Coordinates of C-alpha atoms and ligand atoms in Angstrom, one line a residue:
X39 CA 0.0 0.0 0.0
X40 CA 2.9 2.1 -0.5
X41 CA 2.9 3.8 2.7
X42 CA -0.8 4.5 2.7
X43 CA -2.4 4.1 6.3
X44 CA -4.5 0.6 6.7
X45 CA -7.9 0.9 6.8
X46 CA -10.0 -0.6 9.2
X47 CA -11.5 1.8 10.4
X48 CA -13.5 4.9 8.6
X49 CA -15.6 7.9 10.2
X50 CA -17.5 9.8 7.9
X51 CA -19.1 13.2 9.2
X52 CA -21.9 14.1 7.5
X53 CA -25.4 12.4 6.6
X54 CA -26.2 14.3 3.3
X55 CA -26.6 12.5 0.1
X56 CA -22.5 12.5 -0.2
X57 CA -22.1 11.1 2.7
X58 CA -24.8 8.5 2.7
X59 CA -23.5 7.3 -0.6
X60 CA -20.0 7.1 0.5
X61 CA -21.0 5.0 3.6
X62 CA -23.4 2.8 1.7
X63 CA -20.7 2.2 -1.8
X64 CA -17.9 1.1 1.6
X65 CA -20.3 -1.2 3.1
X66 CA -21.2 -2.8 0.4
X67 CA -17.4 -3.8 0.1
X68 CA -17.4 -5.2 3.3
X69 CA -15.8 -2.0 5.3
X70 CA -18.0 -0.3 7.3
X71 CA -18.0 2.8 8.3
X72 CA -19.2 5.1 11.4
X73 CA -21.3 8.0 10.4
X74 CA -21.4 11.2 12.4
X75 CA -24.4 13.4 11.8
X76 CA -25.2 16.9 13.6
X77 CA -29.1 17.2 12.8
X78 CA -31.7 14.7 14.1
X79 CA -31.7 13.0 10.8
X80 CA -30.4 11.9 7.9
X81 CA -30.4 13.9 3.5
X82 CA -28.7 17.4 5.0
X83 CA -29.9 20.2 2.6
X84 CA -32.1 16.9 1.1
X85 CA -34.6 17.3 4.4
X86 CA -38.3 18.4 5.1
X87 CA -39.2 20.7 7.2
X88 CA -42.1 19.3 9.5
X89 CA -45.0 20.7 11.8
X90 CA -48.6 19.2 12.7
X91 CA -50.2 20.9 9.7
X92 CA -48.0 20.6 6.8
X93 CA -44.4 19.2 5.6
X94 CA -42.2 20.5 2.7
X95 CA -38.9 19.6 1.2
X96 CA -37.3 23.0 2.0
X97 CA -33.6 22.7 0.7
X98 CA -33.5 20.7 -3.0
X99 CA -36.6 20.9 -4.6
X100 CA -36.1 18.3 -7.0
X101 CA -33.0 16.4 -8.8
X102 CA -31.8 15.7 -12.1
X103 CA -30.2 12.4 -13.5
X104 CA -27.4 12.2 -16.3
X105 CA -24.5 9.9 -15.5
X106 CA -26.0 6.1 -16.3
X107 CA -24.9 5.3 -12.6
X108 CA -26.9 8.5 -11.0
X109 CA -29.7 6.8 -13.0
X110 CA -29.6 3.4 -12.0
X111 CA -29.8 4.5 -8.5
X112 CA -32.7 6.6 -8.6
X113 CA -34.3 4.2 -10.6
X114 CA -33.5 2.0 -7.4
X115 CA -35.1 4.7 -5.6
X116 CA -38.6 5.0 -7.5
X117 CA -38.8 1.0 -7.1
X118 CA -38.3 1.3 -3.2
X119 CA -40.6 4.1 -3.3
X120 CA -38.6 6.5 -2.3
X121 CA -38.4 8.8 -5.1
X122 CA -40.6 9.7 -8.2
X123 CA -40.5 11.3 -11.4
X124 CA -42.6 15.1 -10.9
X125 CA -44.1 16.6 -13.9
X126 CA -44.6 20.5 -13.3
X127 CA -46.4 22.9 -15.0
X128 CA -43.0 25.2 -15.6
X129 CA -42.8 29.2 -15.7
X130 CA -40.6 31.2 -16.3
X131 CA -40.7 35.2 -14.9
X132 CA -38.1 37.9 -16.5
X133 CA -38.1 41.4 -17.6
X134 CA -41.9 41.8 -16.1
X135 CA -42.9 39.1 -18.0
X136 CA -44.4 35.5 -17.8
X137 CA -43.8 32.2 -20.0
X138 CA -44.0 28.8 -20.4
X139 CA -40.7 26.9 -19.7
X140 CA -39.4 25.2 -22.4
X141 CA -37.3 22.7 -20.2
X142 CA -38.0 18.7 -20.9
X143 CA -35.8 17.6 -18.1
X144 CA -37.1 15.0 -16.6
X145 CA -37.5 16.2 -12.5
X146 CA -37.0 13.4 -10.1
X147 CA -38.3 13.8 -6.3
X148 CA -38.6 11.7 -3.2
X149 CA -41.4 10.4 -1.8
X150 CA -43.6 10.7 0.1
X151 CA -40.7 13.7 1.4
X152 CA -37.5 15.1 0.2
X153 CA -35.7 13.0 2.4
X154 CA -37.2 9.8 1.9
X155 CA -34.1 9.0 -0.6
X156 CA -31.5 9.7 2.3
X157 CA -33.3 8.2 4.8
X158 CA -33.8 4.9 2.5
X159 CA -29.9 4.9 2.5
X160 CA -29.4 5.4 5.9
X161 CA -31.3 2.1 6.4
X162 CA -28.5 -0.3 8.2
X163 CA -25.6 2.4 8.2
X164 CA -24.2 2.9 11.3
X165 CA -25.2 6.6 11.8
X166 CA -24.7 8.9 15.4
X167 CA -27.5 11.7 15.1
X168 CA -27.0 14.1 17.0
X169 CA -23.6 14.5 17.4
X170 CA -21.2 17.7 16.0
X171 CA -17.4 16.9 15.1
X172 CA -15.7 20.1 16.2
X173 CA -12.4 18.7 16.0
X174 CA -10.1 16.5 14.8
X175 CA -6.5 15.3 15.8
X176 CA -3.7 12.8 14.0
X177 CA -2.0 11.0 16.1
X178 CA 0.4 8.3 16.0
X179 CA -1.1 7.6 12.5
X180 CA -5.0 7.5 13.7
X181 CA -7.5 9.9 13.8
X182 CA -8.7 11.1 17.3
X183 CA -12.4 12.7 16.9
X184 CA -14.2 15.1 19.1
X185 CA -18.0 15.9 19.3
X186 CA -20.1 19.0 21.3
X187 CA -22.9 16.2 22.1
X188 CA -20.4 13.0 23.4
X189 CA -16.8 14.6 24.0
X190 CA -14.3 12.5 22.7
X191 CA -15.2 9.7 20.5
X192 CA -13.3 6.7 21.8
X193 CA -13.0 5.1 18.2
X194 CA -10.0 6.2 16.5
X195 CA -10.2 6.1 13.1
X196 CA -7.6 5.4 10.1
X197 CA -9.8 7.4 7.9
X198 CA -12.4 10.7 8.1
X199 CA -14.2 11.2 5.6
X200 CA -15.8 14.8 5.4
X201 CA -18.9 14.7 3.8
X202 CA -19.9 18.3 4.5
X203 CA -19.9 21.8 2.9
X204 CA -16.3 23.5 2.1
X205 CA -16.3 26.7 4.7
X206 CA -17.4 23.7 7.7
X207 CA -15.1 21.5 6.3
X208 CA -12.9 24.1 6.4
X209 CA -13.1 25.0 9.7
X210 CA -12.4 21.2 10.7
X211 CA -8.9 21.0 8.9
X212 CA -7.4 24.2 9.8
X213 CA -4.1 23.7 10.6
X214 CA -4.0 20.5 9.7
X215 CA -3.5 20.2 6.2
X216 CA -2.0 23.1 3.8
X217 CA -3.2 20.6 0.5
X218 CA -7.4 20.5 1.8
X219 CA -7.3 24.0 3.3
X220 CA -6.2 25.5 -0.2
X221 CA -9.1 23.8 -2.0
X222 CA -11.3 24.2 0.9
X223 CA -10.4 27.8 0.9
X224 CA -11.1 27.9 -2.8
X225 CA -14.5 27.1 -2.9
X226 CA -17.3 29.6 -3.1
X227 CA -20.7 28.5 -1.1
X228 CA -23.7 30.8 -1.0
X229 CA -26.8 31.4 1.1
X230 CA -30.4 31.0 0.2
X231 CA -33.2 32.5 2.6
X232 CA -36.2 29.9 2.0
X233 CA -39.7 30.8 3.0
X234 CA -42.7 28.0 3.4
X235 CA -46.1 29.6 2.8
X236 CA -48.8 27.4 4.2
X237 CA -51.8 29.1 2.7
X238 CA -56.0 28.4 4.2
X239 CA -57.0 28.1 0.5
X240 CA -55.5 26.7 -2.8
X241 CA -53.8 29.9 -4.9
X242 CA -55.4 30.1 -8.1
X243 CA -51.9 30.1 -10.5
X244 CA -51.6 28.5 -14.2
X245 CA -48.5 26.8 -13.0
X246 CA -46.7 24.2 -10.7
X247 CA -43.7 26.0 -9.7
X248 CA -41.6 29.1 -12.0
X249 CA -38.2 29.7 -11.9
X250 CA -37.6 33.8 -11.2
X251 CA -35.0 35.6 -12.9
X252 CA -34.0 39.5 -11.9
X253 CA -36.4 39.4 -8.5
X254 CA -34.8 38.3 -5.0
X255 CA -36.7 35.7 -5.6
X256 CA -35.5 32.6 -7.7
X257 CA -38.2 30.3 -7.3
X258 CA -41.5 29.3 -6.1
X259 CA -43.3 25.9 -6.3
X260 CA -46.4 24.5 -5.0
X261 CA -45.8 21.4 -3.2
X262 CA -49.2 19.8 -3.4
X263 CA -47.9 19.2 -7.2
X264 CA -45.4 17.0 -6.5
X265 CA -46.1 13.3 -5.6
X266 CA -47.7 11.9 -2.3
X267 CA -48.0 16.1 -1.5
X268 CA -51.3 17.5 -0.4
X269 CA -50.7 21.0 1.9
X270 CA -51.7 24.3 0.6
X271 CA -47.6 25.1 1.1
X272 CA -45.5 27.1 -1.7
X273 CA -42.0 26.6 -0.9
X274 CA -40.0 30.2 -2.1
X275 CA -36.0 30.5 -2.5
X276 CA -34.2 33.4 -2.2
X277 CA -31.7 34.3 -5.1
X278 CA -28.0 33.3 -4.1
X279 CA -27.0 36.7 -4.5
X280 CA -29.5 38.2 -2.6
X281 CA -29.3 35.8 0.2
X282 CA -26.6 36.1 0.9
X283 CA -25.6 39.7 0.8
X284 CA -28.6 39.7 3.2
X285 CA -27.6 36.3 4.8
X286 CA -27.4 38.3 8.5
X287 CA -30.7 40.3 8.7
X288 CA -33.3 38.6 10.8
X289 CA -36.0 36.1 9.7
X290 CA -38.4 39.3 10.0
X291 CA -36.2 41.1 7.6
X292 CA -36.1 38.6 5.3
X293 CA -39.7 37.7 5.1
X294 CA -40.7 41.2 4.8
X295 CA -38.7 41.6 1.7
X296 CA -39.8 38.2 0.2
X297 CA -43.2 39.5 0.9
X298 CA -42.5 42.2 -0.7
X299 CA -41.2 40.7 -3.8
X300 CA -44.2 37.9 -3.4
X301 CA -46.8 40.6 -3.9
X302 CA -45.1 42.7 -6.8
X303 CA -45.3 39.9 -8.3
X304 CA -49.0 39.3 -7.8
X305 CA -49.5 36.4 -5.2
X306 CA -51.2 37.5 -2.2
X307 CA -49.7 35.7 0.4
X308 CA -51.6 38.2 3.3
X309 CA -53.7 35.0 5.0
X310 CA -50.4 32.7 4.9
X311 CA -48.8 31.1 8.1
X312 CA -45.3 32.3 7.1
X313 CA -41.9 30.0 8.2
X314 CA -38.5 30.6 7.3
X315 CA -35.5 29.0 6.9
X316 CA -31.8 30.3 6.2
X317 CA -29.3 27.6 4.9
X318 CA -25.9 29.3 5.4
X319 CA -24.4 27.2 3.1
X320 CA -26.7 26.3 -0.2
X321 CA -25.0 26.2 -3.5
X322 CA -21.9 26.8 -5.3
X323 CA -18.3 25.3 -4.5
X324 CA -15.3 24.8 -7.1
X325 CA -15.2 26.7 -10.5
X326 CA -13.4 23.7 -11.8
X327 CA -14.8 20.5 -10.4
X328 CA -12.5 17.6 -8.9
X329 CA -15.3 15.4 -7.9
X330 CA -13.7 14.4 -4.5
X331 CA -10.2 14.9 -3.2
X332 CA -8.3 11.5 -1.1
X333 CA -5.5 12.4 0.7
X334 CA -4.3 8.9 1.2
X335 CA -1.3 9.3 3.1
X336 CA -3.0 10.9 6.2
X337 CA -6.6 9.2 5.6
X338 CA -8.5 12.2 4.8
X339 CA -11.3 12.0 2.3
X340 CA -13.0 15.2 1.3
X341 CA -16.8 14.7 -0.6
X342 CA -20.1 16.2 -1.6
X343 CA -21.8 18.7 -3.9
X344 CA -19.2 21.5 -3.5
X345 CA -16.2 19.6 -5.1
X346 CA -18.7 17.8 -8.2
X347 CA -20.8 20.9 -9.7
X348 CA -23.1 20.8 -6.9
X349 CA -27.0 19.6 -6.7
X350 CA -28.2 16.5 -5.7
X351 CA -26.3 14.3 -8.4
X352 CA -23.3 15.5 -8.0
X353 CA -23.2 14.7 -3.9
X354 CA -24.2 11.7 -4.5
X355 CA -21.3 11.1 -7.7
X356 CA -18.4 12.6 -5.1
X357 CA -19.5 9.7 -2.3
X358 CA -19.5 6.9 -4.4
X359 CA -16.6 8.0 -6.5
X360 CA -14.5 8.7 -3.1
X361 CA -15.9 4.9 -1.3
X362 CA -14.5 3.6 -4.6
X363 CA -10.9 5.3 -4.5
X364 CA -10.8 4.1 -0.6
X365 CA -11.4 0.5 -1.5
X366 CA -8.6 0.7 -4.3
X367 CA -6.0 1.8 -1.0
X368 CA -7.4 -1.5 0.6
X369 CA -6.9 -3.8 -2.2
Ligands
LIG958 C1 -32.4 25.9 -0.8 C2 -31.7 24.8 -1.6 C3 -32.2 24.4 -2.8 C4 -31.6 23.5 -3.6 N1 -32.2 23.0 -4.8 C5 -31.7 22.0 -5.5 C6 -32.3 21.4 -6.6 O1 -33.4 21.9 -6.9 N2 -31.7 20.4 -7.2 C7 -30.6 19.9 -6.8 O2 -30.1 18.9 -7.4 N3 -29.9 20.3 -5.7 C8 -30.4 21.4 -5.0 N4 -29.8 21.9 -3.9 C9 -28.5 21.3 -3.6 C10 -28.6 20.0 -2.9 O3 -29.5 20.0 -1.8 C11 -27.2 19.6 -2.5 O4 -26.3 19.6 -3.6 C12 -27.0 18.3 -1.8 O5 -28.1 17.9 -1.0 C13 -25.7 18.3 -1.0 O6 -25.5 17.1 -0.4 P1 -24.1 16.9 0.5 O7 -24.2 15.6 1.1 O8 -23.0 17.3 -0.3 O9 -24.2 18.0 1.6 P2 -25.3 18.3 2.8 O10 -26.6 17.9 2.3 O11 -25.1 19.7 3.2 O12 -24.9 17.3 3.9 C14 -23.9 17.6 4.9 C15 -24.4 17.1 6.2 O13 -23.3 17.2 7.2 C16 -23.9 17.6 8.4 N5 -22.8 18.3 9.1 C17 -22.2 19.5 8.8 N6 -21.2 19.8 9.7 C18 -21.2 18.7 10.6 C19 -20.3 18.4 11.7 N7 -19.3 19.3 12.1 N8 -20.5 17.3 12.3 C20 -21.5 16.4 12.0 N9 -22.3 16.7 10.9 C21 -22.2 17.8 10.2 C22 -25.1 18.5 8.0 O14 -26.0 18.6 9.1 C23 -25.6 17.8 6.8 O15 -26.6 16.8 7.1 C24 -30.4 22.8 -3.1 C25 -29.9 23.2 -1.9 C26 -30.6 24.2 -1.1 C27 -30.1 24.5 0.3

């Protein structure tokens, strides 16, 4: 192995499509892997956002398939149940002015919720909700974890795997590797201030969801049109830009503005039960993708949307594509 640290043992940190992939491609060589996860759940900026009236997928609103092994998998997915093909009514607002989308991707979305696919892969991993890595050590050629939830992890590991977004992954390898900080440092993540309308009646609209170009809004979509979906909820992003040059202001702030935006652009959203959501880190990452990065001879394994042209697909290509590069160094 030419140096390269055996691997017996592999912490990944992170339960977002990456990381889920990444775990589930390892097991399925026979190495197993422990996976660290801060949120109560599994899918990351794949969830749904829940309360006694109404759920919506709040982060990715749908996902696109292209490489043949992306599509086997969802196809996987759709038999399982966990995922469908959604047909929208498409619009497209710019300049002032509405129009039909002329788009014939085909949209893919899980079912009955957003996260169904991640939690459908979480099924027999080895996952610790609950639980933030703030730090980690090498040491005598292992990797010493630490969590705010548990304190020190008493597995030490000959891999980590960090299946998170660059500016947290960032934060995690300070000073401890100049090759990963430089690409971590390189990556460009933006904001997106969502907002979930939960309206008493059904908005009368010619369309499914519209993509928004020149507004501070980029998009709206009625979730009752998507699959196994029946709430009066419209789901509304932000524009990257927008969010986050406003990524501070308060949730007030922000909803008054979407409002705002909502209403010049004719949907009355007065009678709404308004709840928002700020994802610090949505979209973006490398100009010039690298779909993972190994650094084999300290065990560090870098994945997910940032480092593979982001969006679902792309997660989900940098986990397999890193599981696979980790059971070449065990071979
Ligand atoms: C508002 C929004 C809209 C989007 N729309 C689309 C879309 O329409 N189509 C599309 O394809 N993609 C879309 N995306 C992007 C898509 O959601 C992501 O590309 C994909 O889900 C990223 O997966 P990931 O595993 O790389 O990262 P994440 O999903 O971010 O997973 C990282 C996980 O790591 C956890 N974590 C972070 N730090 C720590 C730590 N220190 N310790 C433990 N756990 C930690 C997080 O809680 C999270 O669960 C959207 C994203 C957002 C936010």
């Amino acid at each position: 192995m030419n140096g390269n640290p055996t691997i017996k043992r592999v912490a990944i940190i992170g339960a977002g499509i990456a990381g889920l992939s990444c775990a589930r491609e390892l097991q399925s060589h026979g190495l197993s892997a422990d996976v660290y996860e801060k949120s109560r759940g599994p899918s990351g900026r794949m969830s749904t956002r829940r309360t006694p009236d109404w759920s919506a997928g709040h982060g990715a609103q749908y996902f696109t398939a292209r490489d043949p092994r992306f599509i086997q998998e969802v196809q996987h997915w759709i038999k399982t149940g966990s995922a469908a093909i959604w047909k929208p009514k498409l619009k497209v607002y710019e300049a002032g002015v509405w129009r039909d989308s002329n788009s014939e991707e085909i949209r893919y979305v899980g079912t009955p919720n957003m996260n169904s696919p991640g939690k459908h892969l979480a099924e027999e991993l080895s996952i610790q909700y609950e639980a933030t890595i703030s730090q980690m050590q090498r040491r005598s050629g292992k990797w010493h974890l630490q969590c705010n939830e548990i304190g020190d992890i008493p597995t030490l590991y000959d891999v980590v795997v960090l299946a998170i977004p660059a500016p947290q992954s960032s934060v995690l390898i300070k000073d401890l590797d100049d090759r990963a900080s430089r690409i971590t440092a390189t990556a460009e993540m933006k904001a997106c201030w969502t907002m979930m309308a939960h309206l008493p009646h059904q908005l009368t609209t010619d369309f499914d969801a519209a993509f928004i170009n020149q507004e501070i809004i980029s998009w709206i979509c009625q979730n009752r049109s998507k699959p196994m979906r029946q709430s009066n909820l419209w789901t509304i992003h932000g524009n990257p830009s927008w969010s986050q040059e406003n990524v501070e202001i308060s949730k007030e702030d922000a909803q008054d503005q979407m409002l705002k935006c909502l209403t010049s652009l004719g949907f009355n959203c007065e009678d709404a039960e308004i709840s928002m959501h700020r994802w610090r880190y949505a979209s973006g990452g490398l100009q010039n993708p690298m779909n993972f990065l190994l650094l084999s001879d300290i065990g560090l394994g870098l994945c997910g949307d940032w480092l593979n042209g982001g969006r679902v697909e792309g997660a989900w290509l940098s986990g397999l594509e890193l599981s696979m590069a980790l059971k070449q160094m065990v071979d």
